[in-house]
Coordinates of N, CA and C in Angstrom, one line a residue:
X29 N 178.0 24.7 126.8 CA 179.0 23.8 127.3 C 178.9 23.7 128.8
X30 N 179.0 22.3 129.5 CA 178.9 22.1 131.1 C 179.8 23.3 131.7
X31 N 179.9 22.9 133.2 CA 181.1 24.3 133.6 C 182.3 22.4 133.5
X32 N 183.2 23.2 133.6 CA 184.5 21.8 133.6 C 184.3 21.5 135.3
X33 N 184.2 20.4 135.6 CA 184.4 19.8 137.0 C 186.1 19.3 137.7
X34 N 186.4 20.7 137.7 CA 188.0 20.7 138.5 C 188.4 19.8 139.7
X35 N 187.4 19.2 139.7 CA 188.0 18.0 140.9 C 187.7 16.6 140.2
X36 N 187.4 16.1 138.8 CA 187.4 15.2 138.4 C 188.7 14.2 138.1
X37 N 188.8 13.1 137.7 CA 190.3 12.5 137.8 C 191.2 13.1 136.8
X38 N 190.4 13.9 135.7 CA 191.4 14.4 134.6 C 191.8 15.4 135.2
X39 N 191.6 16.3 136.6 CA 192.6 17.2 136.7 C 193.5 17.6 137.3
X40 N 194.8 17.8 137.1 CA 196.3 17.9 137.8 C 196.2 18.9 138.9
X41 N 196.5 18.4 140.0 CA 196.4 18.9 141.2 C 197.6 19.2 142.3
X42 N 198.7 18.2 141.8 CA 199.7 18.2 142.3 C 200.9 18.1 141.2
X43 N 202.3 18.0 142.6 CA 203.4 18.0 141.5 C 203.6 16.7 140.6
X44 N 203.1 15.9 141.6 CA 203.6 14.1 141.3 C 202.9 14.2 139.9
X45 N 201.2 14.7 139.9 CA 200.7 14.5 138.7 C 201.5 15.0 137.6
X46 N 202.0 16.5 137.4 CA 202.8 17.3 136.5 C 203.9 16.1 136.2
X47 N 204.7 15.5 137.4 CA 206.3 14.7 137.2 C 205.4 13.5 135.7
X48 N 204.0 13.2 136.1 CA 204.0 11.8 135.3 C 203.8 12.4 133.6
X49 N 203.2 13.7 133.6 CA 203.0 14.3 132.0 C 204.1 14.3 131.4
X50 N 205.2 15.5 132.5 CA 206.4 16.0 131.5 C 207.8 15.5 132.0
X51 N 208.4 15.4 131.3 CA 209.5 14.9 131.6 C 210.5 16.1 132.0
X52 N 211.5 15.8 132.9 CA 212.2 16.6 133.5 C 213.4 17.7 132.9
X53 N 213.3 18.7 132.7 CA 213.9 19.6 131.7 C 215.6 19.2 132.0
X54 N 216.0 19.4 130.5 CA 217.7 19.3 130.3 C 218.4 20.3 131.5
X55 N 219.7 19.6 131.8 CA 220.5 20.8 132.9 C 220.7 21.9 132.1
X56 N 220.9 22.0 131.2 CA 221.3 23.3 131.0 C 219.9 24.5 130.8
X57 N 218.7 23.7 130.5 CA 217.6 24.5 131.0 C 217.4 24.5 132.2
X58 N 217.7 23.8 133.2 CA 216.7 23.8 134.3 C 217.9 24.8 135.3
X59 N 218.8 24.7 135.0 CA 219.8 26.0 135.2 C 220.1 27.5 135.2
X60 N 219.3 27.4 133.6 CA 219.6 28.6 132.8 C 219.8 30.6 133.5
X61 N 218.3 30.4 134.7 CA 218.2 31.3 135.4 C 219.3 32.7 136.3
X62 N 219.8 33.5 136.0 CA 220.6 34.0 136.6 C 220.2 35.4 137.6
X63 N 220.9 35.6 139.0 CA 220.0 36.4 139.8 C 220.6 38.4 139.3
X64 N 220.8 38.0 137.8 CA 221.1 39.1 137.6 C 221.1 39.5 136.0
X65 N 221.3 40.4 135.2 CA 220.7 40.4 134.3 C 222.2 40.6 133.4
X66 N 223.0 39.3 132.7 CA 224.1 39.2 132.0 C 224.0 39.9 130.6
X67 N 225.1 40.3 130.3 CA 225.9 40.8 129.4 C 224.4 40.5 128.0
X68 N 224.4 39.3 127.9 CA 223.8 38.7 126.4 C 222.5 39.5 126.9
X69 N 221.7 39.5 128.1 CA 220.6 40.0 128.5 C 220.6 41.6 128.5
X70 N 221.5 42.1 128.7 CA 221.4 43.7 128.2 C 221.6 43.7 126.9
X71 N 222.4 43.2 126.1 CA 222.0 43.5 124.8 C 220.4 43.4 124.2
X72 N 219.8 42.4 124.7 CA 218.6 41.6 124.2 C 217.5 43.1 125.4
X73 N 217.7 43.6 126.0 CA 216.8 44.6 126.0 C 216.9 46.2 125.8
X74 N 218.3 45.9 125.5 CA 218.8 47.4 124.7 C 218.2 47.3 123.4
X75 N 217.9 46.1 122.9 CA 217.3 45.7 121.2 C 216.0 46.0 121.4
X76 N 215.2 45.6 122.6 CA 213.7 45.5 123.1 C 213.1 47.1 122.7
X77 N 212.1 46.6 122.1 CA 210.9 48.1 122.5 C 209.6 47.9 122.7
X78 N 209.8 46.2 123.4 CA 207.9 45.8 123.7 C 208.4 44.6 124.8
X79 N 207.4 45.0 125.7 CA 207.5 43.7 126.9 C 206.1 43.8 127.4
X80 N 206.1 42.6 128.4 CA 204.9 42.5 128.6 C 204.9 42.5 130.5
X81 N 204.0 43.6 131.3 CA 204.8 43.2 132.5 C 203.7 42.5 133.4
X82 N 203.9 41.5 134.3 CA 202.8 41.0 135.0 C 202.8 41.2 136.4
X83 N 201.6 41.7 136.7 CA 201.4 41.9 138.2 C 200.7 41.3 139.0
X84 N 200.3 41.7 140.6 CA 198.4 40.5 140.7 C 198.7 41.6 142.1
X85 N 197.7 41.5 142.5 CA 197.7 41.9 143.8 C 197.1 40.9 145.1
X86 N 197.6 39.7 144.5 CA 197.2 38.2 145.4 C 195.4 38.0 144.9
X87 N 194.7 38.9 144.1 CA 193.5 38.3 144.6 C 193.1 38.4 142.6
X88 N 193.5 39.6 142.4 CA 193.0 39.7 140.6 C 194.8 40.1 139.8
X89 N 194.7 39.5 138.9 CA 196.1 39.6 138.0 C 195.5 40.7 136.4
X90 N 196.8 41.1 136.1 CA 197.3 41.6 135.4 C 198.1 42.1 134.6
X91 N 198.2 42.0 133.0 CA 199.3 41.8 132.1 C 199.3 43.0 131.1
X92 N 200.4 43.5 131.4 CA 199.9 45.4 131.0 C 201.2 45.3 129.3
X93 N 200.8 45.5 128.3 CA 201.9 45.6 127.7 C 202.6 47.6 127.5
X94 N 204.0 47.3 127.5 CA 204.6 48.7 127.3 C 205.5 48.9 126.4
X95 N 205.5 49.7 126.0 CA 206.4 49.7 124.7 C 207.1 50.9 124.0
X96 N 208.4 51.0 124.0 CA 208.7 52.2 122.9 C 209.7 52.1 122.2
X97 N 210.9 53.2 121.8 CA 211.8 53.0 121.0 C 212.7 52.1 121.7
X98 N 213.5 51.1 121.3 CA 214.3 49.9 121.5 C 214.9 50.6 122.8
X99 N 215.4 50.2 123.8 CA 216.1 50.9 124.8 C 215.6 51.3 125.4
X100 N 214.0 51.9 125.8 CA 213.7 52.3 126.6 C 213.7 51.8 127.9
X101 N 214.0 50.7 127.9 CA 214.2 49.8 129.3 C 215.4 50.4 129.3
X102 N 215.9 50.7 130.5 CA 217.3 51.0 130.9 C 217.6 50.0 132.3
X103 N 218.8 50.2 132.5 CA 219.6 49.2 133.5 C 220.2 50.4 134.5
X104 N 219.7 50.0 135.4 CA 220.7 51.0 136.8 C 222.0 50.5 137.1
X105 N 222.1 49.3 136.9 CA 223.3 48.4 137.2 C 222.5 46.5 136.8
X106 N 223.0 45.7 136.7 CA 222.7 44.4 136.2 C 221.7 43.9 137.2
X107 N 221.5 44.6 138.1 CA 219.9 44.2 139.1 C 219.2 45.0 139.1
X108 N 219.5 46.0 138.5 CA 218.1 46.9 138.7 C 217.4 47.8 137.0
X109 N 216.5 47.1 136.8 CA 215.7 47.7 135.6 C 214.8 48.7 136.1
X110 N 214.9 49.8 135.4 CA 214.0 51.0 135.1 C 212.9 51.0 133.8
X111 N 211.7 51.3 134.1 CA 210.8 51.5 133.2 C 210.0 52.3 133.2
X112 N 210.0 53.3 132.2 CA 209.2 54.2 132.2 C 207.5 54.1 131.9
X113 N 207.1 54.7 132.7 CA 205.2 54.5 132.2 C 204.9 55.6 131.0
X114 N 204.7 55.1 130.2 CA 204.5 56.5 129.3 C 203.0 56.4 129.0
X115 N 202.0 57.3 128.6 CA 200.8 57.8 128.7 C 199.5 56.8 128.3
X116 N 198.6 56.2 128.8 CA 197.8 55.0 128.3 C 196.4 55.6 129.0
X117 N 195.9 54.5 129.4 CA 194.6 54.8 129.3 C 193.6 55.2 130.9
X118 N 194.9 55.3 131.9 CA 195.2 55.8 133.2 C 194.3 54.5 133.9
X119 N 194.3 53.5 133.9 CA 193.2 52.4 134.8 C 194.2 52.1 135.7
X120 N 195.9 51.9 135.3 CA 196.6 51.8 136.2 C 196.7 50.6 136.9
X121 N 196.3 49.9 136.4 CA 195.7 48.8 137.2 C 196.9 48.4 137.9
X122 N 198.3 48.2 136.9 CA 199.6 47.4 137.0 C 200.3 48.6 138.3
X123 N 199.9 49.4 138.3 CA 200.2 50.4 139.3 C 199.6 50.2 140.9
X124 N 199.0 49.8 140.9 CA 198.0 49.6 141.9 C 198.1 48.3 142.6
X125 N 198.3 47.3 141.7 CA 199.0 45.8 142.5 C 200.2 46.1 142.9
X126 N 200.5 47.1 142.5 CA 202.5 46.9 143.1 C 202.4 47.3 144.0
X127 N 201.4 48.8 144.6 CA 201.6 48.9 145.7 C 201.0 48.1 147.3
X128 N 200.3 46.6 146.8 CA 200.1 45.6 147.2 C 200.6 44.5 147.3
X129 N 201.4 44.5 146.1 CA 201.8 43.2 146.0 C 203.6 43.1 144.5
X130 N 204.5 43.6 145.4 CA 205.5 44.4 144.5 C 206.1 43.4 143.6
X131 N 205.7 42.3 143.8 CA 206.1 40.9 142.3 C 205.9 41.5 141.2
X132 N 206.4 41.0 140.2 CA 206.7 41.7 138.7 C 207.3 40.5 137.9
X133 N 206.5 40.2 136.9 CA 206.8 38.8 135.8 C 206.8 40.0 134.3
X134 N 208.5 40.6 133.6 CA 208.4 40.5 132.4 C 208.5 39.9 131.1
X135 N 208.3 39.8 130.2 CA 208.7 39.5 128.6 C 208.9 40.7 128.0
X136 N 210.4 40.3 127.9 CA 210.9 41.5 126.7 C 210.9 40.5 124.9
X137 N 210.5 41.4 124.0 CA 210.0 41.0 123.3 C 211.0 41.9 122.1
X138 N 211.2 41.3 120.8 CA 212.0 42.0 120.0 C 211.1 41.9 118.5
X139 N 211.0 42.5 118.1 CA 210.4 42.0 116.5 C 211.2 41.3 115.6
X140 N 210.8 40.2 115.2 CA 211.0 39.2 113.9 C 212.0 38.6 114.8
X141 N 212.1 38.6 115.8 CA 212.8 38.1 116.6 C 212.0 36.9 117.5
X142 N 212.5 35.3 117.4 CA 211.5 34.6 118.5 C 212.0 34.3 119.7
X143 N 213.1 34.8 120.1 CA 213.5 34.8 121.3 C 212.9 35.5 122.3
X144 N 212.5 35.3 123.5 CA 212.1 36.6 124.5 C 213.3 36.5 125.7
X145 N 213.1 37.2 126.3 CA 213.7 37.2 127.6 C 212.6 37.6 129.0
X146 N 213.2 37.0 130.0 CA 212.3 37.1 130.9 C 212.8 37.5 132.3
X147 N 212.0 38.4 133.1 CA 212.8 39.2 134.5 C 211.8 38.8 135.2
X148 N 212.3 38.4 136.4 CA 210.7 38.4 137.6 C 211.6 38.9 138.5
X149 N 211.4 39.9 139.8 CA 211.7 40.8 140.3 C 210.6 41.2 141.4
X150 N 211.2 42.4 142.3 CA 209.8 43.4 143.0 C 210.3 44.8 142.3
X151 N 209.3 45.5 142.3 CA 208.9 46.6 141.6 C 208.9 48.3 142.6
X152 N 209.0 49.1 142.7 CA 208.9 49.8 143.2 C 208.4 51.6 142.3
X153 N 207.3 52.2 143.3 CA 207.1 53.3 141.8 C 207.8 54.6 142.3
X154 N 208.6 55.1 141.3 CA 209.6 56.8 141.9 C 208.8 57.1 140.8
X155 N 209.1 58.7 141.4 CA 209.0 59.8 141.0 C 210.0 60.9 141.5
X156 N 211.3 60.5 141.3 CA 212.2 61.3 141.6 C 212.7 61.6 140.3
X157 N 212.8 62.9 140.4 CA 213.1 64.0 139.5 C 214.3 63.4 138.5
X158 N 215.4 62.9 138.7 CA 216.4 62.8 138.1 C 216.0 61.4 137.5
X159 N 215.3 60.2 137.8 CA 215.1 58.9 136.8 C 214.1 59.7 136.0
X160 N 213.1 60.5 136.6 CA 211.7 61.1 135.2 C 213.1 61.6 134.6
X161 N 213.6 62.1 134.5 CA 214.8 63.2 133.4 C 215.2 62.6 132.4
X162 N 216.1 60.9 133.2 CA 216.2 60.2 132.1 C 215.8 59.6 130.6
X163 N 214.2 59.8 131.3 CA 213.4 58.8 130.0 C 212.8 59.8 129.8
X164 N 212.8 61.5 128.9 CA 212.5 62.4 128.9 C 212.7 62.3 127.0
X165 N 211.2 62.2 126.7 CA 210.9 62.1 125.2 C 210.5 63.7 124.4
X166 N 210.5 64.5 123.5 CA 209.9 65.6 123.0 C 209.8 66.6 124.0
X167 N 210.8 66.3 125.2 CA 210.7 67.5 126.2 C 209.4 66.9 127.0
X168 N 208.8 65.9 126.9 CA 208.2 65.6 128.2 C 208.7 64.2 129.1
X169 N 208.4 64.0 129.9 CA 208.7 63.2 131.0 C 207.6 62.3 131.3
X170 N 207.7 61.0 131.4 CA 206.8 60.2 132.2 C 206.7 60.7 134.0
X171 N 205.2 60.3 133.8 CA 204.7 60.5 135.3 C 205.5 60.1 136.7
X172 N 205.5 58.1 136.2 CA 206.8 57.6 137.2 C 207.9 56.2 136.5
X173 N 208.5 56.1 136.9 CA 209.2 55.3 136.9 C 209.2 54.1 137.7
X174 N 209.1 52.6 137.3 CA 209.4 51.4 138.1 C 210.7 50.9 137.9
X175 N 210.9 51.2 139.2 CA 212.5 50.8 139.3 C 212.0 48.8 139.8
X176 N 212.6 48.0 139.1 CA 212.8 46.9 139.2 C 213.6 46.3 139.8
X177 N 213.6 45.5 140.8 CA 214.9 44.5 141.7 C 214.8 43.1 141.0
X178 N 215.9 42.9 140.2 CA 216.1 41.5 140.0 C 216.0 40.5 140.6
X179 N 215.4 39.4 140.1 CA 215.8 38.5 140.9 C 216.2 37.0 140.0
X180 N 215.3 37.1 139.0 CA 215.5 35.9 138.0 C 215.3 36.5 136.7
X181 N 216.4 36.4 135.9 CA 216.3 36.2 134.3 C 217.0 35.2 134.0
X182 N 216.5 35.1 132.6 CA 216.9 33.8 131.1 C 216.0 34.1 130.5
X183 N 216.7 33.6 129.1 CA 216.0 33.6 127.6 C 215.1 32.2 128.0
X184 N 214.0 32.8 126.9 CA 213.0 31.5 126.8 C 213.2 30.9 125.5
X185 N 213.0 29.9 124.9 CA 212.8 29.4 123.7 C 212.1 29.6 122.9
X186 N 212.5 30.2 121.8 CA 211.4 30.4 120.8 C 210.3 29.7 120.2
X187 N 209.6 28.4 120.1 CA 208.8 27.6 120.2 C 207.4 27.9 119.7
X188 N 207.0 28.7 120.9 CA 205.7 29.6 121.4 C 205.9 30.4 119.8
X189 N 206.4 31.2 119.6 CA 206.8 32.3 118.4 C 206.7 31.4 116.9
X190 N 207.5 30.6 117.1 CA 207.8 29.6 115.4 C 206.4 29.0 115.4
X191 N 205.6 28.6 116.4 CA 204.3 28.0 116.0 C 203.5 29.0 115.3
X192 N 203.3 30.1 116.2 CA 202.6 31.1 115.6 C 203.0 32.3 114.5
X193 N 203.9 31.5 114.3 CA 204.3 32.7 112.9 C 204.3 34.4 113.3
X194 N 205.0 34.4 114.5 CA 204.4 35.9 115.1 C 204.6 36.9 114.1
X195 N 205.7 36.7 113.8 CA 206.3 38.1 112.5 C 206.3 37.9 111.4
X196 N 205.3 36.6 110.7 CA 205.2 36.4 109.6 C 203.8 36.8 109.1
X197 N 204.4 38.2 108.3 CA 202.6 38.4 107.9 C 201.7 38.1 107.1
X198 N 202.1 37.1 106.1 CA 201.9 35.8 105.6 C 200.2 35.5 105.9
X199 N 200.9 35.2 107.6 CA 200.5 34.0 108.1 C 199.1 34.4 109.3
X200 N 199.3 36.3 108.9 CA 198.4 36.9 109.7 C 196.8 36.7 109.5
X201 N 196.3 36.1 110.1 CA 194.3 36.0 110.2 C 194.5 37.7 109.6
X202 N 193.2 37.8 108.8 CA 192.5 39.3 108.4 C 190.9 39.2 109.3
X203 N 190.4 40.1 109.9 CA 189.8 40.6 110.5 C 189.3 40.9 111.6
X204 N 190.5 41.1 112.2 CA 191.3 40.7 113.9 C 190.4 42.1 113.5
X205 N 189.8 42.4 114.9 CA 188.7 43.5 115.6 C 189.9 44.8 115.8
X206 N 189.5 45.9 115.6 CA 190.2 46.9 116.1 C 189.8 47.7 117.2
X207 N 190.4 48.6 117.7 CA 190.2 49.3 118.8 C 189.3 50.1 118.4
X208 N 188.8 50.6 117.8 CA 187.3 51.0 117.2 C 185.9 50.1 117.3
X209 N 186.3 48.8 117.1 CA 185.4 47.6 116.6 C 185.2 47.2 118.5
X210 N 186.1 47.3 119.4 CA 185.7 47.1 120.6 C 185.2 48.1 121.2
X211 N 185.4 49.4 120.6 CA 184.8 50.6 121.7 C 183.2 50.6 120.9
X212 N 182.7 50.2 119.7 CA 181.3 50.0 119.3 C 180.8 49.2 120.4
X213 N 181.3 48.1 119.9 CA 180.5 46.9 121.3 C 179.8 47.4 122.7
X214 N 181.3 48.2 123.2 CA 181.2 48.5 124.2 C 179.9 49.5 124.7
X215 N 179.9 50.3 123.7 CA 178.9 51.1 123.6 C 177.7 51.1 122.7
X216 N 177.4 49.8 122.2 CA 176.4 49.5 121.4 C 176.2 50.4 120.2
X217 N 177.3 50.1 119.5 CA 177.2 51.2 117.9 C 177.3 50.5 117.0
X218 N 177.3 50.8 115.9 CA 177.8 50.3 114.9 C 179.4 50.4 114.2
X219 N 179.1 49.5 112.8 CA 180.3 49.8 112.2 C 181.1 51.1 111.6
X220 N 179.9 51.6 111.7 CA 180.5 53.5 111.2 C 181.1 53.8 112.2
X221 N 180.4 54.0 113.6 CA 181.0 54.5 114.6 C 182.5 53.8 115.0
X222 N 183.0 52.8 114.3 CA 184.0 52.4 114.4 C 185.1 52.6 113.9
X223 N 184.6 52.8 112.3 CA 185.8 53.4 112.0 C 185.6 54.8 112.2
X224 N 184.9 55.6 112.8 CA 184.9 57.1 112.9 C 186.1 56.9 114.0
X225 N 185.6 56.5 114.9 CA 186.4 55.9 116.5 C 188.0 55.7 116.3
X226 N 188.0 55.0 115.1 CA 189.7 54.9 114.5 C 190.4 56.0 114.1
X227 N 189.6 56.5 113.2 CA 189.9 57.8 112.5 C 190.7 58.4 113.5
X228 N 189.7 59.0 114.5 CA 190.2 60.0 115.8 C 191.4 59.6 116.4
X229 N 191.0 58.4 116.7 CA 192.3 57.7 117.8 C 193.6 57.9 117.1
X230 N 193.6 57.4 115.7 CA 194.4 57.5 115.1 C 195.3 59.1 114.9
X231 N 194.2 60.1 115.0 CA 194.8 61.6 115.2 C 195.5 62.1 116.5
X232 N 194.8 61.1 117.7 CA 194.9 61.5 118.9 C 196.3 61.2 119.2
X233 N 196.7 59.8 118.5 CA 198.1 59.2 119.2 C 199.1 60.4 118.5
X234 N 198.8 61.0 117.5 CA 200.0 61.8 116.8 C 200.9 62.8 117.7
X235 N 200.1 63.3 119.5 CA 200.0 64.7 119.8 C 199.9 63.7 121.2
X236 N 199.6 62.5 121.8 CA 199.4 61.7 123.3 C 200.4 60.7 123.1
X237 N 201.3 60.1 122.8 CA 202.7 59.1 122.3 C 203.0 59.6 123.7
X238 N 203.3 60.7 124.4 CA 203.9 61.2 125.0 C 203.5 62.1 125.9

């Protein structure tokens, strides 16, 4: 396939071009935004146990998902979200733009649920003793904590979700690659080595969750 030629007339460049595609969103969407995180929005992440958080450090971006038992997002007060880092694959990447670039784009996400909710904020990383305490799972503790400064939440429209049948397993493709099936690649193996690769991982999360 050519490479696409980004300065050709099919491509949108400015706002005027975006005004002539889409039409201008209803008031009560183009409103919806609040510089703090309401009542209906703590419930909807006291339900959460999966979000997705976005970072960049102005030059490369980054979409780290985190996840645990419903509530693990906690609220300091209706502007400030807490989140714990719990144990992954240490690249850190999402750690590393913040201390460049402390913007923060999340999606909290609920199962069988197509609503999301969304926080953009700056980010900050503690490691003071009394937030690690709080989010303190099987007697261990996360490393650090991102304390979050609000700035903009609202629900998104489910749309995105009802197209894709997200929670319908129905509707699920079968032979989506697994985490085994990419670490072959990565390493030039084969199919055994992959599910051997699963097997392990599979033992490892029993005893690293935490």
């Amino acid at each position: 396939m050519d490479a696409i030629d980004r300065n050709d007339a099919y491509t949108v460049t400015s706002l005027d071009d975006l005004a002539k595609i889409y039409a201008k969103p209803l008031p009560h969407v183009a409103t919806k935004e609040t510089d703090h995180i309401t009542e209906v929005g703590r419930a909807f992440i006291a339900a959460s146990p999966f979000l997705v958080l976005g970072t960049s450090n102005g030059t490369t971006i980054d979409c780290s998902p985190k996840g645990d038992m419903p509530g693990f997002v906690q609220l300091l007060d209706d502007r400030t979200l807490l989140i714990p880092d719990r144990p992954g694959n240490n690249r850190i990447d999402g750690m590393k733009n913040l201390l460049v670039n402390p913007k923060v784009g999340i999606i909290f996400m609920v199962p069988g649920s197509n609503e999301t909710y969304r926080v953009t904020g700056s980010a900050t990383i503690s490691t003071d003793p009394e937030l690690l305490k709080r989010f303190e799972v099987r007697g261990k503790s996360p490393r650090v904590v991102m304390v979050v400064a609000v700035e903009e939440a609202f629900n998104h429209c489910p749309k995105a979700f009802v197209r894709a049948k997200l929670w319908d397993a129905t509707a699920r493709p079968s032979g989506a690659p697994t985490h085994g099936d990419f670490a072959a690649a990565r390493d030039g193996k084969d199919a055994a080595y992959a599910r051997e690769y699963n097997e392990k991982y599979a033992e490892r999360l029993k005893t690293e969750l935490y």
